[in-house]
Structures are given as C-alpha cells and as structure tokens.
Coordinates of N, CA, C and O in Angstrom, one line a residue:
M1 N 126.4 120.0 37.1 CA 125.8 121.1 37.8 C 124.3 121.3 38.2 O 123.6 120.1 37.9
T2 N 124.1 121.4 39.5 CA 123.0 121.2 40.2 C 121.9 122.3 39.8 O 122.3 123.6 39.8
R3 N 120.6 121.8 39.6 CA 119.4 122.9 39.3 C 118.6 122.9 40.6 O 118.4 121.6 41.0
I4 N 118.1 123.8 40.7 CA 117.1 124.2 41.2 C 116.1 124.4 40.9 O 115.2 125.0 39.7
T5 N 115.2 123.7 41.5 CA 113.7 123.4 41.1 C 112.5 124.7 41.6 O 113.2 125.4 42.4
D6 N 111.3 124.5 41.0 CA 110.7 125.5 41.4 C 110.1 125.7 42.3 O 110.3 126.8 43.1
D7 N 109.9 124.7 43.3 CA 109.5 124.4 44.6 C 110.8 125.1 45.5 O 110.2 125.7 46.7
E8 N 111.7 124.9 45.2 CA 113.0 125.2 46.0 C 112.7 126.8 46.2 O 113.2 127.6 47.1
I9 N 112.9 127.1 45.0 CA 112.6 129.1 44.5 C 111.6 129.0 45.3 O 111.8 130.3 46.3
I10 N 110.5 128.8 45.1 CA 109.3 129.3 46.2 C 109.5 129.0 47.4 O 109.3 130.2 48.4
R11 N 110.0 128.0 48.0 CA 110.4 128.0 49.4 C 111.6 128.9 50.0 O 111.0 129.4 50.6
N12 N 112.3 129.0 49.3 CA 113.4 130.1 49.7 C 113.0 131.6 49.9 O 113.0 132.3 50.4
A13 N 111.8 132.0 48.7 CA 111.3 133.3 48.3 C 110.2 133.5 49.8 O 110.3 134.6 50.3
I14 N 109.7 132.2 50.2 CA 109.0 132.5 51.4 C 109.7 132.4 52.7 O 109.4 133.7 53.5
Q15 N 110.7 131.9 52.9 CA 111.5 132.0 54.0 C 111.7 133.4 54.2 O 111.8 133.9 55.1
L16 N 112.3 133.8 52.8 CA 112.8 135.5 52.9 C 111.6 136.5 53.5 O 112.2 136.9 54.1
V17 N 110.6 136.2 53.0 CA 109.3 137.0 53.4 C 108.9 136.9 54.6 O 108.8 138.0 55.2
N18 N 108.9 135.4 55.1 CA 109.0 135.4 56.5 C 109.9 136.2 57.4 O 109.9 136.3 58.8
E19 N 111.1 136.2 56.5 CA 112.1 137.0 57.9 C 112.6 138.9 57.4 O 113.0 139.2 58.3
G20 N 111.2 139.4 56.7 CA 110.6 140.2 56.9 C 111.3 141.1 55.4 O 111.4 142.5 55.1
M21 N 111.8 140.5 54.3 CA 112.5 140.8 53.6 C 111.1 141.2 52.3 O 110.5 140.1 52.3
R22 N 111.6 142.1 51.1 CA 110.7 142.0 50.0 C 111.4 141.2 49.0 O 112.4 141.3 48.5
V23 N 110.9 140.6 48.5 CA 111.5 139.3 47.3 C 110.6 140.0 46.1 O 109.7 139.8 45.9
T24 N 111.3 139.9 44.9 CA 110.7 140.2 43.5 C 110.6 138.5 43.3 O 111.7 137.9 42.9
F25 N 109.5 138.6 42.6 CA 109.2 137.0 42.1 C 108.8 136.9 41.2 O 107.8 137.4 40.6
P26 N 109.2 136.0 40.0 CA 108.7 136.0 38.9 C 107.4 135.1 38.7 O 107.4 134.3 39.4
V27 N 106.7 135.6 37.8 CA 105.3 135.1 37.8 C 105.1 134.4 36.0 O 105.6 134.8 35.2
K28 N 104.6 132.9 36.2 CA 104.5 132.2 35.0 C 102.9 132.1 34.7 O 102.1 132.5 35.2
G29 N 102.6 132.1 33.4 CA 101.6 131.7 32.9 C 100.6 133.0 32.4 O 101.1 134.2 32.7
N30 N 99.5 132.7 32.1 CA 98.4 133.8 31.8 C 97.6 134.1 32.9 O 96.7 134.6 32.6
S31 N 97.6 133.5 34.0 CA 96.0 133.4 34.8 C 96.3 134.7 35.6 O 94.9 135.1 36.1
M32 N 96.9 135.9 35.5 CA 96.9 137.5 36.0 C 96.4 138.2 34.9 O 96.7 139.2 35.4
L33 N 96.8 138.1 33.6 CA 96.0 139.0 32.8 C 94.9 139.5 33.0 O 94.2 139.5 33.5
P34 N 94.5 140.9 32.6 CA 96.0 141.7 31.6 C 96.7 142.5 33.0 O 97.3 143.2 32.5
F35 N 96.5 142.2 34.2 CA 97.3 142.9 35.3 C 98.7 142.5 35.4 O 99.5 143.5 36.1
I36 N 99.0 141.5 35.0 CA 100.3 140.7 35.8 C 100.7 140.0 34.2 O 99.4 139.1 33.9
I37 N 101.6 140.1 33.6 CA 102.2 139.1 32.3 C 103.1 138.3 32.7 O 104.1 138.8 32.9
G38 N 102.5 137.3 32.7 CA 103.1 135.9 33.5 C 104.6 135.6 31.8 O 104.6 136.2 30.8
S39 N 105.6 135.2 32.7 CA 107.1 135.0 31.9 C 107.7 136.3 31.7 O 108.7 136.4 30.2
R40 N 106.8 137.4 32.2 CA 107.3 138.8 31.4 C 107.7 140.1 32.9 O 108.5 140.3 32.9
E41 N 106.7 139.7 33.4 CA 106.6 140.5 34.5 C 106.8 139.4 36.0 O 106.8 138.3 36.0
S42 N 107.2 140.3 37.1 CA 107.3 139.9 38.5 C 106.4 140.7 39.5 O 105.6 141.4 38.8
V43 N 106.6 140.3 40.6 CA 105.9 140.7 41.8 C 106.7 141.0 42.7 O 107.6 140.1 43.0
D44 N 106.7 141.9 43.5 CA 107.2 142.1 44.6 C 106.3 141.3 46.0 O 105.1 141.7 46.1
L45 N 106.8 140.9 46.8 CA 106.1 139.7 48.1 C 106.6 140.4 49.3 O 108.1 140.6 49.4
V46 N 105.8 140.6 50.1 CA 106.0 141.0 51.6 C 105.0 140.4 52.5 O 104.0 139.2 51.8
K47 N 105.3 140.2 53.5 CA 104.6 139.4 54.6 C 103.1 139.6 54.4 O 102.7 140.8 54.2
P48 N 102.1 138.4 54.7 CA 100.9 138.9 54.1 C 100.4 139.5 55.6 O 100.2 138.7 56.5
D49 N 99.7 140.7 55.7 CA 99.4 141.3 56.9 C 98.2 142.0 56.4 O 97.9 142.9 55.4
G50 N 96.9 142.0 57.4 CA 95.2 142.9 56.8 C 95.1 142.4 55.5 O 94.6 143.5 54.6
L51 N 95.1 140.9 55.1 CA 94.7 140.9 53.8 C 92.6 140.7 53.9 O 92.1 140.7 54.7
Q52 N 92.6 140.9 52.6 CA 91.2 141.8 52.4 C 91.2 141.0 50.6 O 91.9 141.0 49.8
P53 N 89.6 141.1 50.3 CA 89.6 140.7 48.8 C 89.8 142.0 47.9 O 90.0 142.9 48.5
G54 N 90.7 141.7 46.7 CA 91.3 142.1 45.9 C 92.8 142.2 46.0 O 93.2 142.7 45.0
H55 N 93.4 141.7 47.3 CA 94.7 141.7 47.2 C 95.1 140.6 46.4 O 94.6 139.5 46.3
V56 N 96.3 140.7 46.2 CA 96.9 139.4 44.8 C 98.2 138.8 45.8 O 99.1 139.5 46.7
V57 N 97.9 138.0 46.2 CA 98.9 136.9 47.1 C 99.4 135.4 46.5 O 98.7 135.0 45.2
L58 N 100.5 134.7 47.1 CA 100.8 133.6 46.8 C 100.8 133.1 47.7 O 100.8 132.7 48.8
A59 N 99.8 131.6 47.1 CA 99.4 131.1 48.4 C 99.4 129.4 48.1 O 99.5 129.0 46.8
W60 N 99.4 128.6 49.1 CA 99.2 127.2 48.7 C 97.8 126.9 48.4 O 96.8 126.9 49.6
V61 N 97.4 126.1 47.4 CA 96.0 126.1 47.1 C 95.7 124.5 46.9 O 96.5 123.9 46.6
E62 N 94.3 124.3 47.4 CA 93.6 123.1 47.3 C 95.0 121.6 47.6 O 95.1 120.2 47.3
G63 N 95.9 122.3 48.4 CA 97.0 121.4 49.2 C 97.9 120.7 48.4 O 98.5 119.5 48.3
C64 N 98.2 121.3 46.9 CA 98.9 120.6 46.0 C 100.0 121.5 45.0 O 100.6 121.2 44.7
R65 N 99.4 123.1 45.4 CA 100.3 124.2 44.6 C 100.2 125.4 44.9 O 99.3 125.9 45.5
Y66 N 101.5 126.0 44.7 CA 101.5 127.8 44.7 C 100.6 128.2 43.6 O 100.8 128.1 42.8
V67 N 99.8 129.5 43.7 CA 99.2 130.0 43.0 C 99.5 131.8 43.3 O 99.6 132.0 44.2
V68 N 100.0 132.7 42.4 CA 99.7 133.9 42.4 C 98.6 134.4 41.6 O 97.9 134.7 40.7
H69 N 97.3 134.6 43.0 CA 96.0 134.7 42.2 C 95.3 136.1 43.3 O 96.0 136.4 44.1
R70 N 94.3 136.8 42.7 CA 93.7 137.9 43.5 C 92.5 137.0 44.2 O 91.8 136.2 44.1
I71 N 92.2 137.6 45.6 CA 91.7 136.9 46.8 C 90.4 137.6 46.2 O 89.9 138.4 46.3
I72 N 89.0 136.9 46.2 CA 87.9 137.1 45.9 C 87.1 137.0 47.2 O 85.9 137.9 47.2
R73 N 87.4 136.6 48.1 CA 86.4 136.2 49.2 C 87.0 135.5 50.6 O 87.8 135.1 50.5
I74 N 86.8 136.0 51.7 CA 87.2 135.7 52.8 C 86.2 135.3 53.6 O 85.5 136.2 54.3
D75 N 86.1 134.0 53.9 CA 85.2 133.6 55.2 C 85.9 132.8 56.1 O 86.2 131.7 56.1
G76 N 85.5 133.7 57.4 CA 86.6 133.4 58.5 C 88.1 132.9 58.4 O 88.8 133.8 57.9
D77 N 88.4 131.9 58.0 CA 89.5 131.3 57.9 C 89.7 130.8 56.5 O 90.9 130.4 55.8
R78 N 88.8 131.0 55.8 CA 88.6 130.1 54.5 C 88.9 131.3 53.2 O 87.9 132.4 53.4
V79 N 90.0 131.2 52.4 CA 90.1 132.1 51.5 C 89.8 131.5 50.2 O 89.9 130.1 49.7
T80 N 89.1 132.1 49.3 CA 89.0 131.8 47.9 C 89.4 132.9 46.8 O 89.4 134.1 47.0
L81 N 90.2 132.6 46.0 CA 90.8 133.0 44.8 C 90.5 133.2 43.7 O 90.1 131.9 43.5
M82 N 91.0 133.5 42.9 CA 90.7 133.3 41.3 C 91.5 134.7 40.6 O 91.9 135.7 40.7
G83 N 92.0 133.9 39.0 CA 93.2 134.5 38.9 C 92.4 135.3 37.9 O 91.6 135.1 37.4
D84 N 93.0 136.5 37.9 CA 92.5 137.4 36.9 C 92.1 137.4 35.3 O 91.0 137.5 35.0
G85 N 93.0 136.5 34.7 CA 93.0 136.0 33.6 C 92.2 134.5 33.6 O 91.6 134.0 31.9
N86 N 91.7 134.0 34.4 CA 90.3 133.2 34.5 C 89.3 133.7 34.2 O 88.9 134.6 35.0
I87 N 88.3 132.6 33.4 CA 87.0 132.9 33.0 C 86.1 132.3 33.7 O 85.0 132.2 34.0
A88 N 86.8 131.2 34.5 CA 85.9 130.4 35.7 C 86.7 129.4 36.5 O 87.7 129.7 36.5
G89 N 86.1 128.8 37.5 CA 87.1 128.3 38.6 C 87.5 129.5 39.8 O 88.3 130.4 39.1
V90 N 87.3 128.4 40.9 CA 88.4 129.1 41.8 C 89.4 128.1 42.6 O 89.3 127.1 42.1
E91 N 89.9 128.4 43.3 CA 90.6 127.9 44.4 C 90.6 128.2 45.9 O 90.0 129.2 46.1
H92 N 91.0 127.7 46.9 CA 90.5 127.4 48.5 C 92.2 127.5 48.7 O 92.5 126.4 48.5
C93 N 91.9 128.3 50.1 CA 93.2 127.7 51.2 C 92.8 128.5 52.4 O 91.6 129.0 52.1
R94 N 93.6 128.4 53.2 CA 93.4 128.7 54.8 C 94.1 130.3 54.4 O 94.8 130.2 53.7
L95 N 93.4 130.9 55.4 CA 94.5 132.0 55.7 C 95.9 131.7 56.3 O 96.9 132.5 55.6
D96 N 96.1 130.5 56.7 CA 97.7 130.4 57.1 C 98.5 129.5 56.2 O 99.4 129.7 56.1
E97 N 97.5 129.5 54.8 CA 98.4 128.9 53.5 C 98.4 129.9 52.6 O 99.4 130.2 51.7
V98 N 98.2 131.4 53.0 CA 98.9 132.7 52.1 C 99.7 132.8 52.7 O 100.5 133.3 53.8
A99 N 100.9 132.6 51.6 CA 102.1 132.9 52.4 C 103.0 134.2 51.9 O 103.8 135.1 52.6
A100 N 102.6 135.0 51.0 CA 103.0 136.3 51.1 C 102.0 137.0 50.1 O 101.0 136.5 49.6
L101 N 102.1 138.4 50.2 CA 101.1 139.4 49.7 C 102.0 140.0 48.2 O 103.1 140.7 48.8
A102 N 101.5 140.2 47.2 CA 102.4 141.0 46.0 C 101.9 142.4 46.4 O 100.8 142.9 46.7
V103 N 102.9 143.5 46.6 CA 102.6 144.6 46.6 C 103.1 145.7 45.2 O 102.6 146.6 44.9
N104 N 103.6 145.1 44.4 CA 104.1 145.8 43.0 C 104.3 144.7 42.0 O 104.4 143.3 42.4
V105 N 103.7 145.2 40.4 CA 104.4 144.7 39.2 C 105.5 145.2 39.1 O 105.6 146.3 39.0
V106 N 106.7 144.8 38.6 CA 107.8 144.8 38.3 C 107.9 144.7 36.8 O 107.8 143.3 36.3
T107 N 108.4 145.3 36.0 CA 108.5 144.8 34.5 C 109.8 144.9 34.1 O 110.3 144.7 34.8
P108 N 109.9 144.4 33.2 CA 110.9 144.0 32.5 C 112.5 144.8 32.7 O 113.7 144.4 32.9
G109 N 112.0 146.1 32.4 CA 113.3 147.3 33.0 C 113.3 147.1 33.9 O 114.2 148.1 34.4
G110 N 112.6 146.9 34.8 CA 113.0 147.2 36.8 C 111.9 147.8 37.7 O 112.4 148.3 38.0
K111 N 110.7 148.6 36.8 CA 109.9 149.6 37.2 C 109.2 148.9 38.3 O 108.5 147.8 37.7
H112 N 108.7 149.5 39.4 CA 108.2 148.6 40.1 C 106.9 149.7 40.2 O 106.7 151.0 40.5
H113 N 105.5 149.1 39.7 CA 104.3 149.6 39.8 C 103.5 149.2 40.8 O 103.3 147.8 41.1
P114 N 102.8 150.2 42.1 CA 102.0 149.7 43.2 C 100.8 148.7 42.3 O 99.9 149.2 41.6
L115 N 100.6 147.9 43.1 CA 99.3 147.0 42.8 C 98.3 147.4 43.3 O 96.7 147.4 42.8
Y116 N 98.3 148.6 44.4 CA 97.0 148.7 45.0 C 96.8 150.4 45.0 O 96.0 151.2 45.5
S117 N 97.5 150.7 43.6 CA 97.1 152.4 43.2 C 95.5 152.8 43.0 O 94.9 151.5 42.9
A118 N 95.6 153.7 43.2 CA 93.6 153.9 42.9 C 93.0 153.8 41.6 O 92.2 153.1 41.4
W119 N 94.0 153.5 40.6 CA 93.3 153.2 39.4 C 93.3 152.0 39.2 O 92.6 151.3 38.6
R120 N 94.4 150.9 39.5 CA 94.5 149.9 39.5 C 93.5 149.0 40.6 O 93.1 148.1 39.9
V121 N 93.5 149.9 41.4 CA 92.1 149.1 42.5 C 91.1 149.3 41.8 O 89.8 148.3 41.3
R122 N 90.5 150.3 41.0 CA 89.4 150.6 40.2 C 89.2 149.9 39.2 O 88.2 148.7 38.8
A123 N 90.2 149.2 38.2 CA 90.5 148.6 37.4 C 89.9 147.1 37.3 O 89.2 146.4 36.8
S124 N 90.7 146.5 38.8 CA 90.3 145.1 38.9 C 89.3 145.1 39.4 O 88.0 144.1 39.2
R125 N 88.3 146.3 40.2 CA 86.8 145.8 40.3 C 86.1 145.9 39.1 O 85.3 145.3 39.0
L126 N 86.6 146.7 38.1 CA 85.9 146.6 37.3 C 86.0 145.4 36.1 O 85.0 144.8 35.7
W127 N 87.3 144.9 36.2 CA 87.7 143.8 35.9 C 86.3 142.4 36.4 O 86.4 141.4 35.7
W128 N 86.7 142.8 37.7 CA 85.7 141.7 38.5 C 84.1 141.5 37.6 O 83.4 140.5 37.3
Q129 N 83.9 143.1 37.8 CA 82.4 142.6 36.8 C 82.2 142.5 35.2 O 81.1 142.0 35.0
L130 N 83.0 142.5 34.7 CA 83.2 141.7 33.6 C 83.6 140.3 33.5 O 83.8 139.7 32.2
L131 N 83.4 139.8 34.3 CA 83.8 138.4 34.3 C 82.9 137.6 33.2 O 83.4 136.5 32.8
P132 N 81.5 137.8 33.3 CA 80.7 137.4 32.1 C 81.2 137.7 30.7 O 81.1 136.9 29.8
V133 N 82.2 138.6 30.3 CA 82.6 138.7 29.1 C 83.9 138.8 28.7 O 84.3 139.1 28.0
R134 N 84.7 138.4 30.0 CA 86.4 138.2 29.9 C 86.6 137.5 29.2 O 87.7 137.9 28.5
R135 N 86.3 136.6 28.5 CA 86.6 135.4 27.4 C 86.8 136.2 26.3 O 88.1 135.9 25.6
W136 N 86.0 137.0 26.1 CA 86.2 138.0 24.7 C 87.2 138.5 24.8 O 88.2 138.9 23.8
I137 N 87.1 139.3 25.9 CA 87.9 140.5 25.9 C 89.3 139.9 26.1 O 90.7 140.7 25.7
L138 N 89.9 138.9 26.8 CA 91.3 138.0 26.9 C 91.5 138.0 25.5 O 92.6 137.6 25.2
A139 N 90.6 137.4 24.7 CA 90.8 136.8 23.5 C 91.4 137.9 22.7 O 92.6 137.8 21.8
V140 N 90.8 139.1 22.4 CA 91.6 140.0 22.0 C 92.4 140.5 22.4 O 93.5 140.7 21.7
Y141 N 92.5 140.6 23.9 CA 93.8 141.1 24.3 C 95.1 140.2 23.9 O 96.7 140.6 23.4
R142 N 94.7 139.1 24.2 CA 96.1 137.9 23.5 C 96.7 138.4 22.2 O 97.7 138.2 21.8
R143 N 95.6 138.3 21.3 CA 95.7 138.4 19.9 C 96.7 139.6 19.4 O 96.9 139.7 18.3
T144 N 96.3 141.2 20.3 CA 96.9 141.6 19.8 C 97.8 142.3 20.7 O 99.1 142.2 20.5
Y145 N 98.1 143.1 21.9 CA 98.8 143.4 23.0 C 100.0 142.6 23.0 O 101.2 142.8 22.7
L146 N 99.6 141.3 23.6 CA 100.3 140.5 24.1 C 101.7 140.0 22.4 O 102.9 139.7 23.0
K147 N 101.0 139.8 21.4 CA 101.7 139.6 20.2 C 102.6 140.8 19.8 O 103.8 140.9 19.3
M148 N 101.9 142.1 20.3 CA 102.7 143.1 20.1 C 104.0 143.4 20.8 O 105.3 144.0 20.3
I149 N 103.9 143.1 21.9 CA 105.3 143.2 22.8 C 106.1 141.9 22.9 O 107.2 141.6 24.0
A150 N 105.8 140.6 22.0 CA 106.6 139.6 21.9 C 107.8 139.8 21.1 O 107.7 140.7 20.5

C-alpha cells in the first residue's frame, strides 16, 4: 500500500488552488486557537488575492515548512505571520510564498463559516489586543471547551 505524505497533500492542494479550485484543507495543531480547532476543523483555500493583515493564509515560512497562520504585517514583499493560538514568535515569508488564502472554517459536520464575517474580524482584532494575556485565556480554553468537545 502506498502512503501519501503530508507534503504531497499540501502540494496537490496548492496545485488545485492555482488551477482556480476551492480546496477544503484539514488543519493540525493548536496554533490557530480559538478561531480554528486543529485536528477537528478544516479551512477552505482559494488563490491568494488582495492579501492584507488579518487574512489567514497557507504559507511557506522560513524556507522550511507550511503553516496556516494569520498575516499580522506586510512590508513590501515581506509578510509576517503569527498563529492566533501562539503567545510569542512570528514567522516570515515573501508574498510569493503565500500559497493560498483561507476563506472559511469548515466544521466536522461540514458547515462552512466565513473567516471574514464582521464578528470574526472584530473578534480577531480584539484577540490581537489581548496578546499580553493570551496565555491565560488559552489555558482556560484548552482545559474547558476543548475537553467538552473531545
């Protein structure tokens, strides 16, 4: 039996996005909590067009791996990203290393929720302001909500 690697899945997803298709892509890890629950929810990916801070993207960072993280700054050709579930640390890439734009969060039941609805945009801006206390909010979130849905 042939196993498909994560890298092959990502490359295939990017190829389909480049051909103009919308691809539902599974997300792993906790780096996008509380807005995207890894290993449970997915994102819909499309061609990256009109990128701006606040957008969630699939990007090749630091020349070594792909991440699904939020753009926090664009300076010319340089993009700075940070996961919503991270309390420190950022990644960098070039604009041409942003492979796809996430437009929806997809629940395990298949419902598609727009990432850029008015309330989600306001919530993500507030979440950015809460960066100094994110550690404690995420600790409570992980101990309560994530255990309830497990």
